[in-house]
XYZ file of C-alpha atoms in Angstrom:
444
model
C -6.777 7.444 14.217
C -8.183 5.154 16.899
C -8.569 6.688 20.391
C -5.903 5.881 22.955
C -6.619 2.830 25.143
C -5.806 5.020 28.166
C -8.444 7.528 27.061
C -11.064 4.796 26.675
C -10.101 3.239 30.008
C -10.238 6.559 31.882
C -13.572 7.402 30.301
C -15.152 4.067 31.246
C -13.634 4.175 34.728
C -14.947 7.687 35.361
C -18.377 6.673 34.082
C -18.570 3.641 36.368
C -17.366 5.612 39.400
C -19.723 8.532 38.849
C -22.858 6.514 38.090
C -22.194 3.954 40.821
C -20.235 4.587 44.058
C -19.645 8.350 43.737
C -23.280 9.098 42.917
C -24.448 6.915 45.847
C -22.014 8.491 48.348
C -22.977 12.058 47.417
C -26.723 11.354 47.612
C -26.353 9.480 50.883
C -24.450 12.333 52.508
C -27.183 14.719 51.415
C -29.787 12.155 52.501
C -31.332 12.282 49.027
C -30.865 8.683 47.829
C -34.302 8.803 46.206
C -32.908 11.287 43.706
C -30.911 8.505 42.093
C -33.682 8.005 39.535
C -32.857 11.570 38.327
C -29.056 11.748 38.755
C -28.308 8.449 37.020
C -30.179 9.344 33.777
C -28.533 12.791 33.860
C -25.070 11.197 34.175
C -25.864 8.823 31.306
C -26.949 11.713 29.073
C -23.848 13.783 29.984
C -21.421 10.928 29.368
C -23.167 9.949 26.124
C -22.856 13.539 24.893
C -19.220 13.662 25.987
C -18.485 10.377 24.169
C -20.165 11.647 21.011
C -18.286 14.970 21.033
C -14.977 13.236 21.786
C -15.479 10.776 18.927
C -16.486 13.634 16.639
C -13.294 15.507 17.459
C -11.076 12.414 17.095
C -12.568 11.678 13.679
C -11.590 15.201 12.664
C -13.282 17.969 10.805
C -11.229 17.963 7.612
C -11.610 15.663 4.652
C -8.555 13.550 3.821
C -7.253 12.850 0.304
C -5.069 9.741 -0.043
C -3.396 9.417 -3.435
C -1.040 6.808 -4.862
C 0.422 7.438 -8.318
C 2.281 4.901 -10.440
C 4.580 6.710 -12.901
C 5.890 4.676 -15.817
C 8.846 6.399 -17.446
C 11.712 5.643 -19.809
C 15.228 6.862 -19.138
C 15.997 10.081 -20.963
C 12.414 10.611 -22.138
C 10.554 13.791 -21.070
C 7.073 12.218 -20.916
C 5.727 9.503 -18.616
C 2.383 7.799 -18.151
C 0.672 8.306 -14.790
C -1.931 6.055 -13.179
C -3.218 7.744 -10.042
C -5.538 6.167 -7.486
C -7.397 8.718 -5.359
C -9.502 8.169 -2.233
C -11.456 10.792 -0.284
C -12.288 10.178 3.368
C -15.008 12.337 4.891
C -15.513 12.604 8.692
C -19.136 13.592 8.071
C -21.717 13.232 5.345
C -20.969 15.643 2.520
C -20.933 16.376 -1.192
C -17.609 17.416 -2.719
C -16.365 18.871 -5.992
C -13.009 17.138 -6.550
C -10.620 18.542 -9.167
C -7.564 16.783 -10.639
C -5.002 18.818 -12.576
C -3.325 17.588 -15.745
C -6.445 16.853 -17.822
C -6.588 13.179 -16.799
C -9.161 10.574 -17.765
C -11.225 9.818 -14.647
C -12.925 6.486 -13.976
C -14.471 4.465 -11.159
C -12.762 2.112 -8.782
C -12.504 -0.791 -8.280
C -12.038 -2.201 -11.765
C -12.994 -5.743 -10.763
C -16.269 -6.562 -12.526
C -17.728 -8.348 -9.505
C -16.973 -5.434 -7.199
C -18.478 -3.008 -9.699
C -21.770 -4.887 -9.437
C -21.757 -4.163 -5.716
C -20.970 -0.449 -6.182
C -24.188 1.285 -7.223
C -22.774 4.811 -6.814
C -22.353 6.804 -9.983
C -19.425 9.026 -10.881
C -20.289 12.322 -12.548
C -17.215 13.570 -14.399
C -16.486 16.734 -16.327
C -13.394 16.297 -18.458
C -10.976 19.159 -18.907
C -8.014 20.715 -17.171
C -8.662 20.317 -14.349
C -10.953 17.312 -14.634
C -13.737 17.406 -12.048
C -15.700 14.775 -10.176
C -18.947 16.612 -9.557
C -21.238 16.100 -6.559
C -19.032 13.385 -5.075
C -21.173 12.090 -2.208
C -19.401 10.573 0.790
C -21.163 9.279 3.900
C -20.055 9.669 7.530
C -16.638 8.109 8.052
C -16.673 6.701 4.505
C -13.886 6.539 1.927
C -14.697 6.638 -1.799
C -12.207 6.155 -4.583
C -11.641 6.791 -8.262
C -8.772 6.594 -10.743
C -7.048 9.177 -12.946
C -4.935 8.363 -16.011
C -2.793 10.802 -17.924
C 0.621 11.591 -19.388
C 2.869 14.145 -17.749
C 6.006 16.032 -18.723
C 8.564 14.854 -16.198
C 12.320 14.616 -15.782
C 13.214 11.141 -14.612
C 16.576 9.377 -14.732
C 19.562 9.294 -17.050
C 21.239 5.909 -17.074
C 24.522 4.500 -18.348
C 24.370 0.841 -17.355
C 26.412 -2.097 -18.645
C 26.705 -5.823 -18.117
C 30.223 -7.214 -17.885
C 31.420 -10.773 -18.087
C 33.033 -12.191 -14.943
C 36.173 -14.147 -15.917
C 36.367 -17.698 -14.616
C 32.984 -17.390 -12.910
C 30.324 -20.028 -12.560
C 27.440 -19.981 -14.991
C 24.896 -17.281 -14.253
C 27.258 -14.616 -12.888
C 27.690 -11.188 -14.439
C 28.596 -7.738 -13.142
C 26.198 -4.801 -13.409
C 28.089 -1.503 -13.551
C 27.231 2.056 -14.495
C 25.746 5.314 -13.246
C 22.287 6.717 -12.528
C 21.499 10.439 -12.494
C 18.328 11.948 -11.034
C 17.328 14.670 -13.500
C 14.167 15.590 -11.593
C 13.581 18.278 -8.985
C 12.688 15.909 -6.140
C 14.645 13.071 -4.530
C 14.006 9.450 -5.435
C 13.885 7.384 -2.256
C 14.454 3.675 -1.551
C 15.565 3.063 -5.149
C 15.861 -0.512 -6.402
C 17.257 -1.867 -9.653
C 15.260 -4.853 -10.899
C 16.370 -7.307 -13.548
C 13.653 -9.994 -13.726
C 14.082 -11.734 -10.345
C 17.242 -9.908 -9.296
C 16.977 -6.834 -7.038
C 19.804 -4.400 -6.241
C 19.436 -1.674 -3.585
C 20.600 1.764 -4.716
C 19.295 3.955 -1.883
C 18.183 7.573 -2.221
C 19.153 9.669 -5.253
C 18.979 13.430 -4.680
C 18.089 15.893 -7.470
C 21.046 16.228 -9.810
C 22.988 13.505 -7.998
C 24.813 10.733 -9.852
C 25.277 7.403 -8.112
C 27.535 4.566 -9.194
C 26.468 0.950 -9.387
C 28.824 -2.021 -9.252
C 27.040 -5.231 -8.351
C 27.803 -8.896 -8.931
C 24.688 -10.635 -10.230
C 24.204 -14.353 -9.719
C 21.029 -15.106 -11.636
C 20.974 -18.735 -10.561
C 20.768 -17.692 -6.892
C 17.511 -15.734 -7.245
C 15.511 -17.884 -9.626
C 13.723 -19.535 -6.705
C 12.464 -16.368 -5.005
C 9.411 -14.454 -6.308
C 10.051 -10.836 -7.225
C 7.225 -9.378 -5.129
C 8.694 -10.954 -1.987
C 12.120 -9.467 -2.658
C 10.666 -6.004 -3.233
C 8.508 -6.165 -0.113
C 11.412 -7.429 2.006
C 13.584 -4.475 0.940
C 10.898 -2.140 2.322
C 10.584 -3.856 5.703
C 13.956 -2.842 7.118
C 12.618 0.022 9.245
C 10.451 -1.781 11.785
C 7.654 0.487 12.985
C 8.061 2.952 10.123
C 4.601 3.908 8.894
C 5.956 5.115 5.545
C 7.826 1.847 4.938
C 4.720 -0.150 5.835
C 2.613 1.873 3.395
C 5.132 1.398 0.591
C 5.276 -2.313 1.287
C 1.497 -2.544 0.973
C 1.575 -0.607 -2.313
C 4.214 -2.944 -3.763
C 2.291 -6.030 -2.682
C -0.921 -4.668 -4.201
C 0.730 -3.554 -7.456
C 2.522 -6.853 -8.000
C -0.569 -8.810 -6.922
C 1.423 -10.926 -4.467
C 2.977 -12.618 -7.488
C -0.324 -13.774 -9.002
C -1.001 -12.115 -12.346
C -2.871 -13.046 -15.468
C -1.126 -14.844 -18.313
C 1.132 -12.474 -20.210
C 0.550 -9.572 -17.796
C 3.679 -7.878 -16.488
C 4.045 -4.875 -14.208
C 7.584 -4.037 -15.327
C 9.053 -3.731 -18.795
C 11.336 -6.485 -19.981
C 14.951 -5.787 -19.045
C 16.378 -3.439 -16.445
C 14.015 -1.287 -14.370
C 14.439 1.275 -11.619
C 11.894 1.549 -8.794
C 11.895 4.713 -6.687
C 9.557 6.658 -4.404
C 8.638 10.331 -4.216
C 6.326 12.290 -1.977
C 3.768 14.201 -4.053
C 2.217 13.488 -7.455
C 2.212 14.876 -11.020
C -1.622 15.035 -10.820
C -2.419 17.237 -7.806
C -5.924 17.071 -6.335
C -7.968 19.928 -4.875
C -11.470 20.119 -3.382
C -13.564 23.198 -4.133
C -14.305 25.211 -1.004
C -12.317 22.814 1.184
C -8.783 22.523 2.542
C -8.413 18.751 2.909
C -5.427 16.979 4.382
C -3.554 15.456 1.432
C -1.298 12.400 1.566
C 0.232 11.771 -1.863
C 2.994 9.373 -2.792
C 4.350 8.240 -6.157
C 6.076 5.060 -7.260
C 8.374 5.473 -10.252
C 8.871 2.526 -12.624
C 11.649 3.589 -14.995
C 12.776 1.388 -17.887
C 16.554 1.655 -18.316
C 18.754 0.825 -21.318
C 21.413 -1.810 -20.720
C 24.376 -2.775 -22.871
C 26.747 -5.702 -22.842
C 30.429 -4.860 -23.005
C 33.075 -6.830 -24.879
C 33.138 -8.922 -28.050
C 30.762 -11.464 -26.568
C 27.070 -10.509 -26.600
C 25.113 -11.700 -23.578
C 21.331 -11.520 -23.261
C 20.728 -12.164 -19.556
C 17.570 -13.466 -17.905
C 14.757 -10.977 -18.046
C 15.675 -9.556 -21.460
C 13.917 -12.086 -23.656
C 10.273 -11.447 -24.495
C 7.977 -14.370 -23.681
C 4.438 -15.545 -24.308
C 2.338 -18.556 -23.337
C 1.770 -20.956 -26.245
C -0.450 -23.419 -24.396
C -1.286 -24.202 -20.805
C -3.044 -27.094 -19.103
C -2.992 -27.531 -15.344
C -0.854 -24.421 -14.776
C -2.020 -21.546 -12.583
C -0.698 -18.029 -13.132
C 1.524 -19.094 -16.077
C 4.373 -16.566 -16.118
C 8.036 -17.630 -16.221
C 8.843 -15.707 -13.036
C 6.306 -17.665 -10.954
C 3.725 -20.277 -11.893
C 1.986 -23.144 -10.135
C 2.020 -26.477 -11.866
C 0.655 -29.868 -10.837
C 0.194 -32.756 -13.238
C -0.343 -30.549 -16.293
C 2.044 -28.798 -18.657
C 2.738 -25.280 -19.888
C 4.656 -24.145 -22.971
C 6.455 -20.808 -23.120
C 7.857 -19.199 -26.250
C 10.827 -16.892 -25.731
C 11.685 -14.638 -28.677
C 14.888 -12.687 -29.292
C 14.601 -9.148 -30.621
C 15.237 -8.543 -34.303
C 18.544 -6.819 -33.532
C 19.906 -10.232 -32.479
C 18.750 -12.049 -35.627
C 22.357 -12.384 -36.902
C 23.810 -13.419 -33.566
C 25.799 -16.650 -33.628
C 24.597 -18.329 -30.449
C 27.315 -20.189 -28.560
C 25.696 -20.699 -25.171
C 22.122 -21.190 -23.977
C 21.456 -21.375 -20.231
C 18.203 -22.563 -18.664
C 17.444 -21.376 -15.123
C 15.107 -23.382 -12.901
C 13.834 -22.533 -9.434
C 11.153 -23.452 -6.896
C 9.778 -21.514 -3.942
C 10.267 -24.377 -1.482
C 14.049 -24.286 -2.103
C 14.376 -21.126 0.006
C 12.785 -22.973 2.940
C 15.188 -25.898 2.799
C 12.931 -28.114 0.698
C 14.099 -30.537 -1.978
C 11.307 -30.686 -4.545
C 11.409 -32.983 -7.534
C 12.410 -31.381 -10.787
C 9.702 -31.076 -13.431
C 10.231 -32.564 -16.864
C 11.576 -29.859 -19.217
C 11.565 -30.098 -23.004
C 13.084 -27.810 -25.630
C 11.836 -27.696 -29.196
C 14.483 -28.810 -31.698
C 13.649 -26.698 -34.743
C 15.962 -28.654 -37.042
C 14.596 -32.085 -36.098
C 11.062 -30.711 -35.539
C 10.572 -32.499 -32.224
C 10.632 -31.953 -28.498
C 13.855 -32.957 -26.728
C 13.705 -33.930 -23.077
C 16.491 -32.197 -21.144
C 18.004 -34.718 -18.767
C 20.519 -34.137 -15.954
C 18.979 -30.795 -15.021
C 19.421 -29.220 -11.597
C 17.960 -26.273 -9.728
C 19.723 -23.090 -10.793
C 21.715 -22.543 -13.990
C 21.817 -25.349 -16.591
C 24.005 -24.968 -19.724
C 22.257 -26.505 -22.740
C 24.323 -28.451 -25.230
C 23.958 -27.796 -28.968
C 22.092 -24.516 -28.335
C 21.765 -23.392 -31.966
C 19.306 -26.206 -32.756
C 16.835 -24.846 -30.173
C 16.665 -21.348 -31.694
C 14.491 -20.904 -34.767
C 15.524 -18.639 -37.689
C 13.082 -16.075 -36.274
C 14.827 -16.186 -32.864
C 12.162 -18.232 -31.033
C 12.930 -20.663 -28.195
C 10.096 -22.878 -26.946
C 10.176 -24.524 -23.525
C 7.627 -27.042 -22.267
C 7.425 -27.791 -18.536
C 5.542 -30.873 -17.346
C 4.694 -30.976 -13.621
C 4.405 -33.671 -10.994
C 1.301 -34.755 -9.080
C 1.500 -31.916 -6.535
C 1.452 -28.135 -6.700
C 4.762 -26.306 -6.694
C 5.585 -22.650 -7.353
C 8.147 -22.801 -10.154
C 10.306 -20.268 -11.983
C 12.281 -20.532 -15.199
C 14.245 -18.225 -17.455
C 16.776 -18.238 -20.267
C 20.007 -16.457 -21.115
C 21.793 -16.442 -24.484
C 25.423 -15.735 -25.317
C 26.978 -15.392 -28.756
C 29.093 -13.366 -31.159
C 28.337 -11.229 -34.159
C 29.505 -12.507 -37.573
C 32.985 -11.189 -38.413
C 31.776 -9.722 -41.685
């Protein structure tokens, strides 16, 4: 913690007064002004020692452990994967024996290859339960980090979530209904339901508590807003809250401000629950020390979701995708990608369970970041592969938002693949696209 400005101001003011006017007045009254060559150095030494001791006390005497754990779980499953990032701050130079429970795999941080070239420190690890970082050397006021990966037996969330059709609604609207039950022993805080680019606030879920969800989803309204911005905005409601600010930074770091490598996704396809807990499944101790520990965990829980009624709807975010080819596209993911004069081709593929689905509707969602700021960007050229005619078909009369595609069956291959090619303009624009499919099962 930085020292108070009042403390610094009082210290400097006292120093100036004592060394200057006060020292002169006292010596003059005693008629010993020649002693100034002794009193001034003495005052300097005293104030320097006082400043050093004050700074030493402000920096603290205890080591501090800061730990952020990302827990990836699946609803109803008793085991989750845990990625824990651990940093040790030392107020003075020291060598520590750091132990992590849960028999994790320990490794160095950061993982960026260029940063690793700059980090010449070694990490001596003894695997086991607990795993130990031996002779962990930390300099004065330094923070050193490492990572721990493991699986843990946890109780997460039981979910019963459904998508319902909205009668006489515009394209892109559905209702998300169901219940969520916290089966763990600790509360889940600031919970959010995420379906691709759509975010629903759930609030806190106490241990054993069941909360109901009934939310109207308009997928066409969110296709122009990056997911990481929506998540960060939901955590900025409490202005001045240190905990909210920390969680916002964690979300922005985890989701890389929206810029990820091709094919890399933080969340599973489909419906996900994000929630926060204080503490971690991989507790950290320091041999012979009682450090201050700040540990927080972010839960990423994949939830099952069903569609009610005779009509089967696969909404945006539930269709697996991959990049077929890319030229001139930066960060090519359907949820957010930059495109100038080049082109990028995505292949969306339906799961095998939908191989017999008789597709009746195919909806293409288009969005751009500048739309949320009142801009009116030009639409890119969008093509769909016609598997029957074996050619690309330019989709005319498109608009930002939801676009029903005529003759949808011809754009879905027998294996359930849908290929979309997007050709950009001569300027950079952050674009988003997605697909939804609606159909019926064969009567037999």
